[in-house]
Structures are given as C-alpha cells and as structure tokens.
Short mmCIF file of C-alpha atoms in Angstrom, two decimals:
data_model
loop_
_atom_site.label_atom_id
_atom_site.label_comp_id
_atom_site.label_asym_id
_atom_site.label_seq_id
_atom_site.Cartn_x
_atom_site.Cartn_y
_atom_site.Cartn_z
CA ASP A 113 32.52 21.75 -58.44
CA SER A 114 29.56 24.14 -58.30
CA GLY A 115 31.54 27.18 -59.45
CA VAL A 116 30.84 29.02 -56.18
CA THR A 117 33.95 29.77 -54.13
CA GLN A 118 34.17 30.61 -50.45
CA THR A 119 37.11 31.74 -48.36
CA PRO A 120 38.44 30.92 -45.91
CA LYS A 121 37.69 27.20 -45.64
CA HIS A 122 38.25 27.15 -41.89
CA LEU A 123 38.31 29.95 -39.34
CA ILE A 124 39.05 29.73 -35.63
CA THR A 125 38.56 32.80 -33.51
CA ALA A 126 37.74 33.87 -29.97
CA THR A 127 34.51 35.11 -28.46
CA GLY A 128 33.92 38.81 -28.94
CA GLN A 129 35.89 38.97 -32.17
CA ARG A 130 34.73 39.93 -35.66
CA VAL A 131 35.25 37.93 -38.85
CA THR A 132 34.48 38.34 -42.53
CA LEU A 133 33.51 35.47 -44.80
CA ARG A 134 33.81 35.88 -48.53
CA CYS A 135 31.87 34.37 -51.40
CA SER A 136 32.26 34.55 -55.19
CA PRO A 137 29.17 33.41 -57.09
CA ARG A 138 29.11 31.38 -60.28
CA SER A 139 29.89 33.37 -63.38
CA GLY A 140 26.73 35.14 -64.51
CA ASP A 141 24.74 34.58 -61.30
CA LEU A 142 23.34 37.78 -59.81
CA SER A 143 21.82 36.36 -56.62
CA VAL A 144 23.82 35.39 -53.57
CA TYR A 145 22.42 33.66 -50.48
CA TRP A 146 23.96 33.03 -47.09
CA TYR A 147 23.07 30.08 -44.86
CA GLN A 148 24.16 28.90 -41.45
CA GLN A 149 24.30 25.17 -40.76
CA SER A 150 24.66 24.00 -37.20
CA LEU A 151 23.95 20.67 -35.55
CA ASP A 152 21.04 21.91 -33.47
CA GLN A 153 19.47 24.44 -35.89
CA GLY A 154 19.86 22.67 -39.21
CA LEU A 155 20.21 24.79 -42.34
CA GLN A 156 19.03 28.34 -41.69
CA PHE A 157 18.61 30.96 -44.37
CA LEU A 158 20.29 34.22 -43.37
CA ILE A 159 20.03 36.72 -46.20
CA GLN A 160 19.82 37.11 -49.98
CA TYR A 161 21.26 39.75 -52.29
CA TYR A 162 20.39 40.32 -55.92
CA ASN A 163 22.66 42.47 -58.03
CA GLY A 164 23.89 44.41 -55.03
CA GLU A 165 20.56 44.90 -53.30
CA GLU A 166 19.17 43.06 -50.30
CA ARG A 167 16.20 40.95 -51.43
CA ALA A 168 15.20 38.73 -48.55
CA LYS A 169 16.10 38.37 -44.92
CA GLY A 170 15.85 35.26 -42.82
CA ASN A 171 17.01 34.46 -39.32
CA ILE A 172 19.97 36.79 -39.38
CA LEU A 173 21.14 38.22 -36.06
CA GLU A 174 21.71 41.96 -35.68
CA ARG A 175 25.39 41.19 -34.98
CA PHE A 176 25.63 39.82 -38.52
CA SER A 177 25.62 41.86 -41.70
CA ALA A 178 26.27 41.22 -45.36
CA GLN A 179 26.78 43.06 -48.60
CA GLN A 180 27.18 42.34 -52.27
CA PHE A 181 29.72 44.35 -54.21
CA PRO A 182 29.57 45.66 -57.80
CA ASP A 183 31.66 42.70 -58.99
CA LEU A 184 28.93 40.51 -57.40
CA HIS A 185 31.08 38.91 -54.74
CA SER A 186 29.57 38.99 -51.28
CA GLU A 187 30.85 39.23 -47.75
CA LEU A 188 29.20 38.12 -44.52
CA ASN A 189 30.41 39.98 -41.44
CA LEU A 190 29.96 38.38 -38.03
CA SER A 191 30.74 40.50 -34.98
CA SER A 192 30.77 40.11 -31.19
CA LEU A 193 31.09 36.41 -31.80
CA GLU A 194 29.64 33.94 -29.33
CA LEU A 195 30.28 30.24 -28.86
CA GLY A 196 26.89 29.52 -30.42
CA ASP A 197 27.97 31.12 -33.68
CA SER A 198 30.21 28.14 -34.37
CA ALA A 199 28.78 26.59 -37.52
CA LEU A 200 29.24 25.97 -41.20
CA TYR A 201 28.40 29.04 -43.27
CA PHE A 202 27.37 28.42 -46.83
CA CYS A 203 27.04 30.79 -49.70
CA ALA A 204 24.89 29.89 -52.70
CA SER A 205 24.21 31.63 -55.97
CA SER A 206 21.55 31.44 -58.61
CA ALA A 207 20.88 32.85 -62.04
CA PRO A 208 18.16 35.45 -62.44
CA PRO A 209 14.80 33.75 -61.97
CA SER A 210 13.49 32.45 -65.27
CA GLY A 211 11.44 29.47 -64.26
CA GLY A 212 13.53 27.23 -62.06
CA TYR A 213 15.22 28.77 -59.10
CA GLU A 214 17.97 26.30 -58.29
CA GLN A 215 20.79 27.43 -56.04
CA TYR A 216 24.40 26.33 -56.36
CA PHE A 217 26.25 26.00 -53.08
CA GLY A 218 29.84 26.74 -52.24
CA PRO A 219 31.93 24.35 -50.10
CA GLY A 220 31.32 26.40 -46.96
CA THR A 221 33.39 28.11 -44.29
CA ARG A 222 33.67 26.29 -40.98
CA LEU A 223 33.75 28.82 -38.17
CA THR A 224 34.87 27.75 -34.72
CA VAL A 225 34.50 30.25 -31.88
CA THR A 226 36.50 29.37 -28.77
CA GLY B 60 6.10 30.85 -42.27
CA GLU B 61 6.83 27.81 -44.35
CA ASP B 62 7.64 24.61 -42.52
CA VAL B 63 9.36 21.67 -44.22
CA GLU B 64 9.64 18.35 -42.41
CA GLN B 65 11.68 15.25 -43.10
CA SER B 66 12.50 12.14 -41.15
CA LEU B 67 16.01 12.29 -39.76
CA PHE B 68 17.40 8.92 -40.75
CA LEU B 69 16.98 6.14 -43.31
CA SER B 70 18.98 2.94 -43.63
CA VAL B 71 18.84 0.69 -46.71
CA ARG B 72 20.82 -2.18 -48.15
CA GLU B 73 22.94 -1.68 -51.24
CA GLY B 74 20.93 -2.47 -54.36
CA ASP B 75 17.56 -1.73 -52.74
CA SER B 76 15.44 1.33 -53.47
CA SER B 77 15.46 4.27 -51.05
CA VAL B 78 12.48 6.53 -50.54
CA ILE B 79 12.99 9.82 -48.73
CA ASN B 80 9.87 11.74 -47.79
CA CYS B 81 9.16 15.39 -47.18
CA THR B 82 6.08 17.36 -46.17
CA TYR B 83 5.59 21.10 -46.45
CA THR B 84 2.95 23.52 -45.28
CA ASP B 85 2.77 26.34 -47.84
CA SER B 86 0.43 25.48 -50.70
CA SER B 87 1.93 28.31 -52.78
CA SER B 88 5.22 26.42 -53.05
CA THR B 89 5.89 26.39 -56.76
CA TYR B 90 9.41 25.01 -56.96
CA LEU B 91 10.43 21.92 -55.01
CA TYR B 92 13.99 20.67 -54.85
CA TRP B 93 16.13 17.84 -53.61
CA TYR B 94 19.71 18.54 -52.54
CA LYS B 95 22.44 16.12 -51.46
CA GLN B 96 25.15 16.92 -48.94
CA GLU B 97 28.12 14.61 -48.62
CA PRO B 98 30.30 14.76 -45.49
CA GLY B 99 32.38 17.93 -45.35
CA ALA B 100 30.87 19.35 -48.52
CA GLY B 101 28.28 21.88 -49.58
CA LEU B 102 24.82 21.06 -50.88
CA GLN B 103 24.48 19.77 -54.41
CA LEU B 104 21.28 20.17 -56.37
CA LEU B 105 20.04 16.72 -57.44
CA THR B 106 16.76 17.50 -59.12
CA TYR B 107 13.74 19.75 -58.93
CA ILE B 108 10.07 19.65 -59.86
CA PHE B 109 7.48 22.31 -60.56
CA SER B 110 4.16 22.26 -58.74
CA ASN B 111 2.26 21.59 -61.99
CA MET B 112 4.01 18.21 -62.29
CA ASP B 113 3.23 14.98 -60.48
CA MET B 114 6.39 13.10 -61.27
CA LYS B 115 9.86 13.62 -62.66
CA GLN B 116 12.38 10.91 -63.48
CA ASP B 117 16.09 11.47 -63.93
CA GLN B 118 18.15 8.29 -64.30
CA ARG B 119 18.01 6.53 -60.90
CA LEU B 120 16.05 9.37 -59.28
CA THR B 121 12.27 9.66 -59.28
CA VAL B 122 10.50 12.59 -57.66
CA LEU B 123 6.83 12.29 -56.78
CA LEU B 124 4.67 15.23 -55.78
CA ASN B 125 1.27 15.02 -54.10
CA LYS B 126 0.06 18.61 -54.00
CA LYS B 127 -3.13 17.77 -52.17
CA ASP B 128 -1.23 16.28 -49.26
CA LYS B 129 1.76 18.63 -49.68
CA HIS B 130 4.03 15.62 -49.84
CA LEU B 131 7.21 15.24 -51.86
CA SER B 132 9.32 12.11 -52.15
CA LEU B 133 12.62 11.14 -53.68
CA ARG B 134 13.16 7.56 -54.78
CA ILE B 135 16.67 6.35 -55.49
CA ALA B 136 16.72 3.10 -57.44
CA ASP B 137 19.53 0.57 -56.99
CA THR B 138 21.01 2.50 -54.06
CA GLN B 139 24.79 2.48 -53.91
CA THR B 140 27.22 3.17 -51.05
CA GLY B 141 28.11 6.41 -52.81
CA ASP B 142 24.55 7.57 -52.22
CA SER B 143 25.20 7.74 -48.47
CA ALA B 144 24.69 11.41 -47.60
CA ILE B 145 22.19 13.84 -46.13
CA TYR B 146 19.30 14.68 -48.45
CA PHE B 147 17.49 17.99 -48.12
CA CYS B 148 14.07 18.80 -49.44
CA ALA B 149 13.54 22.50 -50.23
CA VAL B 150 10.56 24.53 -51.41
CA SER B 151 10.00 28.02 -52.73
CA PRO B 152 7.07 30.10 -53.97
CA GLY B 153 9.38 31.29 -56.71
CA GLY B 154 10.40 34.75 -57.85
CA TYR B 155 12.58 36.50 -55.32
CA GLN B 156 11.12 34.70 -52.35
CA LYS B 157 13.35 32.60 -50.19
CA VAL B 158 13.85 28.88 -50.38
CA THR B 159 13.02 26.96 -47.20
CA PHE B 160 15.01 23.83 -46.49
CA GLY B 161 13.90 20.78 -44.57
CA THR B 162 15.80 19.31 -41.68
CA GLY B 163 17.60 16.79 -43.88
CA THR B 164 17.46 12.98 -43.97
CA LYS B 165 20.64 11.05 -43.40
CA LEU B 166 20.75 8.07 -45.75
CA GLN B 167 22.94 5.18 -44.68
CA VAL B 168 23.60 2.49 -47.29
CA ILE B 169 24.68 -0.85 -45.89
CA PRO B 170 26.93 -2.91 -48.18
#
C-alpha cells in the first residue's frame, strides 16, 4: 500500500458526460501528479500540483482540468468525454524535493466511456 | 522533449537473471527510476539511481547506468514468477520538472 488513495476505483459513463476523479496523497506529500495510462498511448503525464499551485503540465487536453485543495487532495475533472478517454487514471504523490524525487502511485481509477 | 525507450517484452525462465534495458535522450536527466506494475495495480517504485552513480545494488536488483550512452538497465537475479509484471524506466532532471516514463517492458517468467 503506497498510502495514496484514489476514488472511485471504476467509473462507467457515456460520451459527452463529465466526471471527477479524486486523489488523496500520502501524509506529508505536497506534490500531486496525474497520469493517463491507455493501451495505445502508454503512461502519459497530465499535470502536477505542488501545495495548491500548478507546477508542470504535460499532455493534458483542454477538456480536462485539475486542482489541488488546501487539504492537499486533488481532483481531475474530465468533460465532454469521448470514447478515446477510456483509460486508467493514476494519481501519484511525492515529498518536497530534497534529493530523490520518487513518486508513490495510487491504485488508479479505471474510466470506461461508452 | 525527453524520450525514453524500452523493449516491449522479455521472457525468462524461473531462476535465471533478467535484464531490462532503457535508453533516454536528455543528458540532463539527474534522477533515474525503475517502477513495477503488477496486473490491475498502480506503479510501485522499485529503486532509483542518481546520475553521479554507475551502479546501485538492492538485494536481487542491480541498476547499471551508462551516462555516455544514456543507457539504464535493471538486472533481477534469481527471477521468480512473482516478478512477472511490467517494468517502467523513468527519468527526471530533478527539482520541479516532470518525470518522463518509458513505454514499459512486460516481463514474463516461465516456471
């Protein structure tokens, strides 16, 4: 158990809908990362937050947005969903950088868009 | 941007050593990691190495880094069926910069 929790575990929704994925980082970790893992694209970095502020952006679509709240939990919002958005969405967290920069991954949310 | 490449598949017999290779393009990569993903689970950090090191050993795992060739490898000694998983190489320049993951290598261990 990495200490990172994600809810829900599974989500099935229809095209055009909007969903929110939630992540709670490990106790004490200030950074949260979101990744999308699909069969054809591999593991893609979406976005990183550090202590409530956006720090880095990857291949995140404009239909997707994220935020990190004062209690450090984070939410990833996916809107106008398309079939191609079906994937595993991982959240990871890390401690403030102090040498190593290892990330601890949650179990993921499997999103199926029908 | 950074590009990290791995072979897609490796098959070994139980008890043999496994070597999973990774190449990267950004010479400023300071932190280099190996993650393991078991079916239906998230990624688990196995080990990491800093760019000022050539080798790191941790029980059955040995990481070798060739900075000149930008090549990283993970050796698993005495491979067991429980080692069957996808192994991801990842690199980062450090600080607040993002970590780039490789495509993953699926390790199949044959009993």
